[in-house]
Structures are given as C-alpha cells and as structure tokens.
Amino acid sequence: GEDVEQSLFLSVREGDSSVINCTYTDSSSTYLYWYKQEPGAGLQLLTYIFSNMDMKQDQRLTVLLNKKDKHLSLRIADTQTGDSAIYFCAERRGGNNRKLIWGLGTSLAVNP
Amino acid sequence: EAGVVQSPRYKIIEKKQPVAFWCNPISGHNTLYWYRQNLGQGPELLIRYENEEAVDDSQLPKDRFSAERLKGVDSTLKIQPAELGDSAVYLCASSSAAAGNTIYFGEGSWLTVV
C-alpha cells in the first residue's frame, strides 16, 4: 500500500461530518474507489469516481477528487454509529490492468 | 441479484493440514479474483482469472497455494500444507466489463492456522 496513503484513525461524534482522506501517486489512475469493511465482514463498495470528475455525491456520501494534488476524500454527512468501520481507498491504474492499489484503511470510530 | 458467495466463512486448522475455499462470483462476471487480507492491512491480490484463464498469478505462493476455475464460473483456492503465517481473510471478488469493471467482494473466508 505504499502508493496509496490514508490516515489510520479518525474519531467523530454522532451527527458530525466525517472526512476521510487519501493520497495516491499514479497520475494514470482511471478510477478511485472507497470500500467499507465492518468487523468480520468483506469489503463493501461504497462509491467510486472516474478520474475526469471532481466531485460525486450519493446521499450522505460526497467524494472529492483533486487530480492535480492526487488527493481523494470521502465525506460522510450526519455520521451514525453504524458508519463505524474501516474505510479503504483504492486506485485503478490505466490500461488493461484490473489490479487495484490499496491503502491500509482508515478506522472510523463514531462516538455517541 | 446474489452477490459473491464464499464458503466456508470460518475455518480453523492445524498447521501442515490442507484447506480449500470455494467462491461463486456474481452471475455474468467473467473476471474473478482471490485476495488475501492480513490484519490491519489492505487486500493483496493472489490471482486473477479471465474466464477460466489465470492471467495474473504473480503474487500466488505456488509452492503451497493453488487455484482453479475449470468452467469459468466457480473457483477454488487451496493451501497445502498450511503454515501459521497463512492465517488471514481470503476474499473472492468478481467484475465484468459490462459493469464497468467495478470489483465486488464476497464476505471472505477467515482462516486461522494453529
């Protein structure tokens, strides 16, 4: 995961917004993804953004992409205790390679 | 529509024993992946299939790991013999070009080697 970096922990209060950040290194990235992993579960695709987009909104989730700075963020509005999980950022690079490059995950703790 | 189905969900075995994991991808997904995820890490690709052909197995430890996808649908991943360091979650995933090549994961098979 050295090419995709995330902060390891984030703690927020219930009802606040959470912002999880991710940086990547390869400018040829085509898609960037956010996956959620709850304890004992697999990886759930939350949302993704194509590299020619700046923003994507889906209900409580907002993804911002700054391609110049190679920075991706996931904002969760009105964070709930059920949002407590590990959030992984992943990038897919150009070409026919379907391999994803993963960050180490950000553990989000939502406090009541 | 059913997601990626894996079994068993949990397995505890003694070292040197064999173990096998099974995966049924999303219907119509021709690309199938096996990932390994260690505690506190992101997933690591072990092998990727396009239909029945393994097109990327560069990270698969071939001395003890094997995988097959004989009819281009279900797949099995085998470890023989298992070592203590193989304790991890083994995640199967699938994708298709028609669905934008987005990768969808199963719930994982949680292996503990004692």
Coordinates of C-alpha atoms in Angstrom, one line a residue:
Chain A
G1 CA 0.0 0.0 0.0
E2 CA 2.9 2.4 -0.3
D3 CA 1.4 4.1 -3.3
V4 CA -1.9 4.9 -1.6
E5 CA -1.8 6.6 1.8
Q6 CA -4.5 7.1 4.3
S7 CA -4.5 8.2 7.9
L8 CA -5.1 5.2 10.1
F9 CA -7.7 6.5 12.6
L10 CA -10.5 9.0 12.7
S11 CA -12.9 9.6 15.6
V12 CA -16.0 11.7 15.3
R13 CA -19.2 12.3 17.3
E14 CA -22.5 11.0 16.1
G15 CA -24.2 13.6 13.9
D16 CA -21.0 15.3 12.9
S17 CA -19.5 15.0 9.4
S18 CA -16.5 12.7 8.8
V19 CA -13.9 13.4 6.2
I20 CA -11.5 10.6 5.3
N21 CA -8.5 11.5 3.2
C22 CA -6.4 9.5 0.7
T23 CA -3.4 10.4 -1.4
Y24 CA -2.1 8.4 -4.4
T25 CA 0.9 8.7 -6.7
D26 CA 0.0 7.5 -10.1
S27 CA -1.4 10.2 -12.5
S28 CA -2.7 7.5 -14.8
S29 CA -5.3 6.3 -12.4
T30 CA -8.6 5.9 -14.1
Y31 CA -11.0 5.1 -11.2
L32 CA -10.7 5.7 -7.5
Y33 CA -12.8 3.7 -5.1
W34 CA -14.0 3.8 -1.5
Y35 CA -14.8 0.5 0.2
K36 CA -16.1 -0.1 3.7
Q37 CA -15.3 -3.0 5.9
E38 CA -17.2 -3.8 9.0
P39 CA -15.8 -6.2 11.6
G40 CA -15.9 -9.8 10.4
A41 CA -17.2 -8.8 7.0
G42 CA -15.9 -8.5 3.5
L43 CA -15.3 -5.3 1.5
Q44 CA -18.4 -3.4 0.6
L45 CA -18.2 -1.0 -2.4
L46 CA -19.4 2.4 -1.2
T47 CA -18.8 4.6 -4.1
Y48 CA -16.3 5.4 -6.9
I49 CA -15.3 8.3 -9.0
F50 CA -13.9 8.5 -12.5
S51 CA -10.6 10.4 -12.8
N52 CA -12.2 13.1 -15.1
M53 CA -14.6 14.1 -12.3
D54 CA -14.1 16.5 -9.5
M55 CA -17.0 15.5 -7.3
K56 CA -19.6 12.8 -6.8
Q57 CA -22.5 12.9 -4.3
D58 CA -24.6 9.9 -3.3
Q59 CA -27.0 10.6 -0.4
R60 CA -24.8 11.1 2.7
L61 CA -21.6 10.5 0.8
T62 CA -19.6 13.1 -1.1
V63 CA -16.4 12.2 -2.9
L64 CA -13.9 15.0 -3.9
L65 CA -11.1 14.4 -6.2
N66 CA -8.2 16.8 -6.7
K67 CA -6.3 15.3 -9.6
K68 CA -3.6 17.9 -9.6
D69 CA -2.7 17.1 -6.0
K70 CA -3.6 13.4 -6.3
H71 CA -5.9 13.7 -3.3
L72 CA -9.2 12.0 -2.8
S73 CA -11.6 12.5 0.1
L74 CA -14.8 10.9 1.4
R75 CA -17.2 13.0 3.4
I76 CA -19.9 11.3 5.4
A77 CA -22.6 13.7 6.4
D78 CA -24.6 13.1 9.7
T79 CA -22.3 10.3 10.7
Q80 CA -24.0 7.4 12.6
T81 CA -22.7 4.7 14.8
G82 CA -23.4 2.2 12.0
D83 CA -20.8 4.0 10.0
S84 CA -18.1 2.8 12.3
A85 CA -15.8 0.6 10.1
I86 CA -12.6 0.6 8.2
Y87 CA -12.7 2.6 5.0
F88 CA -10.3 1.7 2.2
C89 CA -9.2 3.9 -0.6
A90 CA -8.2 2.1 -3.8
E91 CA -7.0 3.3 -7.2
R92 CA -7.2 1.5 -10.5
R93 CA -4.5 2.4 -13.0
G94 CA -4.7 2.8 -16.7
G95 CA -4.5 0.1 -19.3
N96 CA -6.0 -3.3 -19.2
N97 CA -4.7 -4.0 -15.7
R98 CA -7.6 -4.6 -13.4
K99 CA -5.4 -4.6 -10.3
L100 CA -6.3 -2.2 -7.6
I101 CA -3.7 -0.5 -5.4
W102 CA -5.0 -0.3 -1.9
G103 CA -4.4 2.0 1.1
L104 CA -4.1 0.5 4.6
G105 CA -7.5 1.7 5.6
T106 CA -8.8 4.4 7.9
S107 CA -10.6 3.1 11.1
L108 CA -13.6 5.4 11.8
A109 CA -14.9 5.4 15.3
V110 CA -18.3 7.1 15.8
N111 CA -18.9 8.1 19.4
P112 CA -22.5 8.6 20.7
Chain B
E1 CA -29.2 -10.4 -7.6
A2 CA -26.9 -12.5 -5.4
G3 CA -23.5 -11.2 -4.6
V4 CA -20.2 -13.1 -4.5
V5 CA -20.7 -16.2 -2.3
Q6 CA -17.8 -17.8 -0.4
S7 CA -17.5 -20.8 1.8
P8 CA -16.6 -21.7 4.4
R9 CA -16.9 -18.4 6.3
Y10 CA -14.6 -19.5 9.1
K11 CA -12.0 -22.3 9.3
I12 CA -9.6 -23.3 12.0
I13 CA -7.0 -25.9 11.1
E14 CA -3.7 -27.2 12.4
K15 CA -0.5 -26.3 10.6
K16 CA 0.5 -28.7 7.9
Q17 CA -3.1 -29.5 7.2
P18 CA -4.8 -28.7 3.8
V19 CA -7.6 -26.2 3.4
A20 CA -9.8 -25.2 0.5
F21 CA -12.0 -22.2 -0.1
W22 CA -14.8 -22.0 -2.7
C23 CA -16.2 -19.0 -4.5
N24 CA -19.2 -18.4 -6.7
P25 CA -18.9 -15.0 -8.4
I26 CA -21.8 -12.7 -9.4
S27 CA -23.6 -14.2 -12.4
G28 CA -22.2 -13.0 -15.7
H29 CA -18.9 -11.7 -14.2
N30 CA -16.1 -13.2 -16.2
T31 CA -13.3 -11.8 -14.1
L32 CA -12.6 -13.5 -10.7
Y33 CA -10.1 -12.5 -8.1
W34 CA -8.7 -14.1 -5.0
Y35 CA -7.2 -11.7 -2.4
R36 CA -5.6 -12.2 0.9
Q37 CA -6.1 -9.7 3.7
N38 CA -3.9 -9.7 6.8
L39 CA -5.0 -8.0 10.0
G40 CA -4.6 -4.2 9.7
Q41 CA -3.7 -4.4 6.0
G42 CA -5.4 -3.8 2.7
P43 CA -6.2 -6.7 0.4
E44 CA -3.3 -8.3 -1.6
L45 CA -4.1 -9.8 -4.9
L46 CA -3.2 -13.5 -5.2
I47 CA -4.6 -14.4 -8.6
R48 CA -6.9 -13.0 -11.2
Y49 CA -8.9 -15.1 -13.7
E50 CA -10.4 -14.0 -17.0
N51 CA -13.0 -16.7 -17.6
E52 CA -11.0 -19.9 -16.9
E53 CA -7.6 -18.5 -17.6
A54 CA -5.3 -17.3 -14.8
V55 CA -3.9 -14.0 -16.3
D56 CA -2.1 -12.7 -13.2
D57 CA -0.8 -15.2 -10.6
S58 CA 2.4 -13.4 -9.8
Q59 CA 1.6 -13.0 -6.1
L60 CA 0.4 -16.5 -5.6
P61 CA 2.9 -18.6 -3.5
K62 CA 3.0 -21.5 -5.8
D63 CA 4.8 -23.9 -3.6
R64 CA 1.7 -24.3 -1.4
F65 CA -1.1 -22.4 -3.0
S66 CA -3.1 -23.5 -6.0
A67 CA -6.3 -22.2 -7.6
E68 CA -8.6 -23.4 -10.3
R69 CA -11.6 -22.1 -12.2
L70 CA -12.3 -25.0 -14.5
K71 CA -15.6 -24.0 -16.2
G72 CA -15.0 -20.2 -15.9
V73 CA -17.6 -19.7 -13.1
D74 CA -16.9 -21.1 -9.6
S75 CA -13.3 -21.2 -8.3
T76 CA -11.5 -22.9 -5.5
L77 CA -8.3 -21.8 -3.7
K78 CA -6.3 -24.5 -1.9
I79 CA -3.5 -24.3 0.6
Q80 CA -1.4 -27.4 1.2
P81 CA 0.2 -27.6 3.7
A82 CA -1.0 -24.6 5.7
E83 CA 1.5 -22.6 7.8
L84 CA 0.9 -20.4 10.8
G85 CA 1.5 -17.3 8.6
D86 CA -1.4 -18.2 6.3
S87 CA -3.9 -17.1 8.9
A88 CA -5.8 -14.3 7.2
V89 CA -9.0 -13.5 5.4
Y90 CA -9.3 -14.9 1.9
L91 CA -11.5 -12.7 -0.2
C92 CA -13.0 -13.6 -3.5
A93 CA -14.2 -10.9 -5.8
S94 CA -15.6 -10.6 -9.3
S95 CA -16.1 -8.0 -12.0
S96 CA -17.3 -7.6 -15.6
A97 CA -16.6 -5.1 -18.4
A98 CA -20.3 -4.7 -18.8
A99 CA -20.5 -3.4 -15.2
G100 CA -17.6 -1.0 -15.6
N101 CA -15.0 -3.4 -14.2
T102 CA -16.0 -2.4 -10.7
I103 CA -14.8 -5.1 -8.3
Y104 CA -17.4 -6.6 -5.9
F105 CA -16.3 -8.7 -2.9
G106 CA -17.6 -11.6 -1.0
E107 CA -17.8 -11.8 2.8
G108 CA -14.5 -13.6 3.0
S109 CA -13.2 -16.9 4.4
W110 CA -11.5 -16.3 7.7
L111 CA -8.7 -18.8 8.2
T112 CA -6.9 -19.4 11.5
V113 CA -3.9 -21.8 11.4
V114 CA -2.9 -23.1 14.9

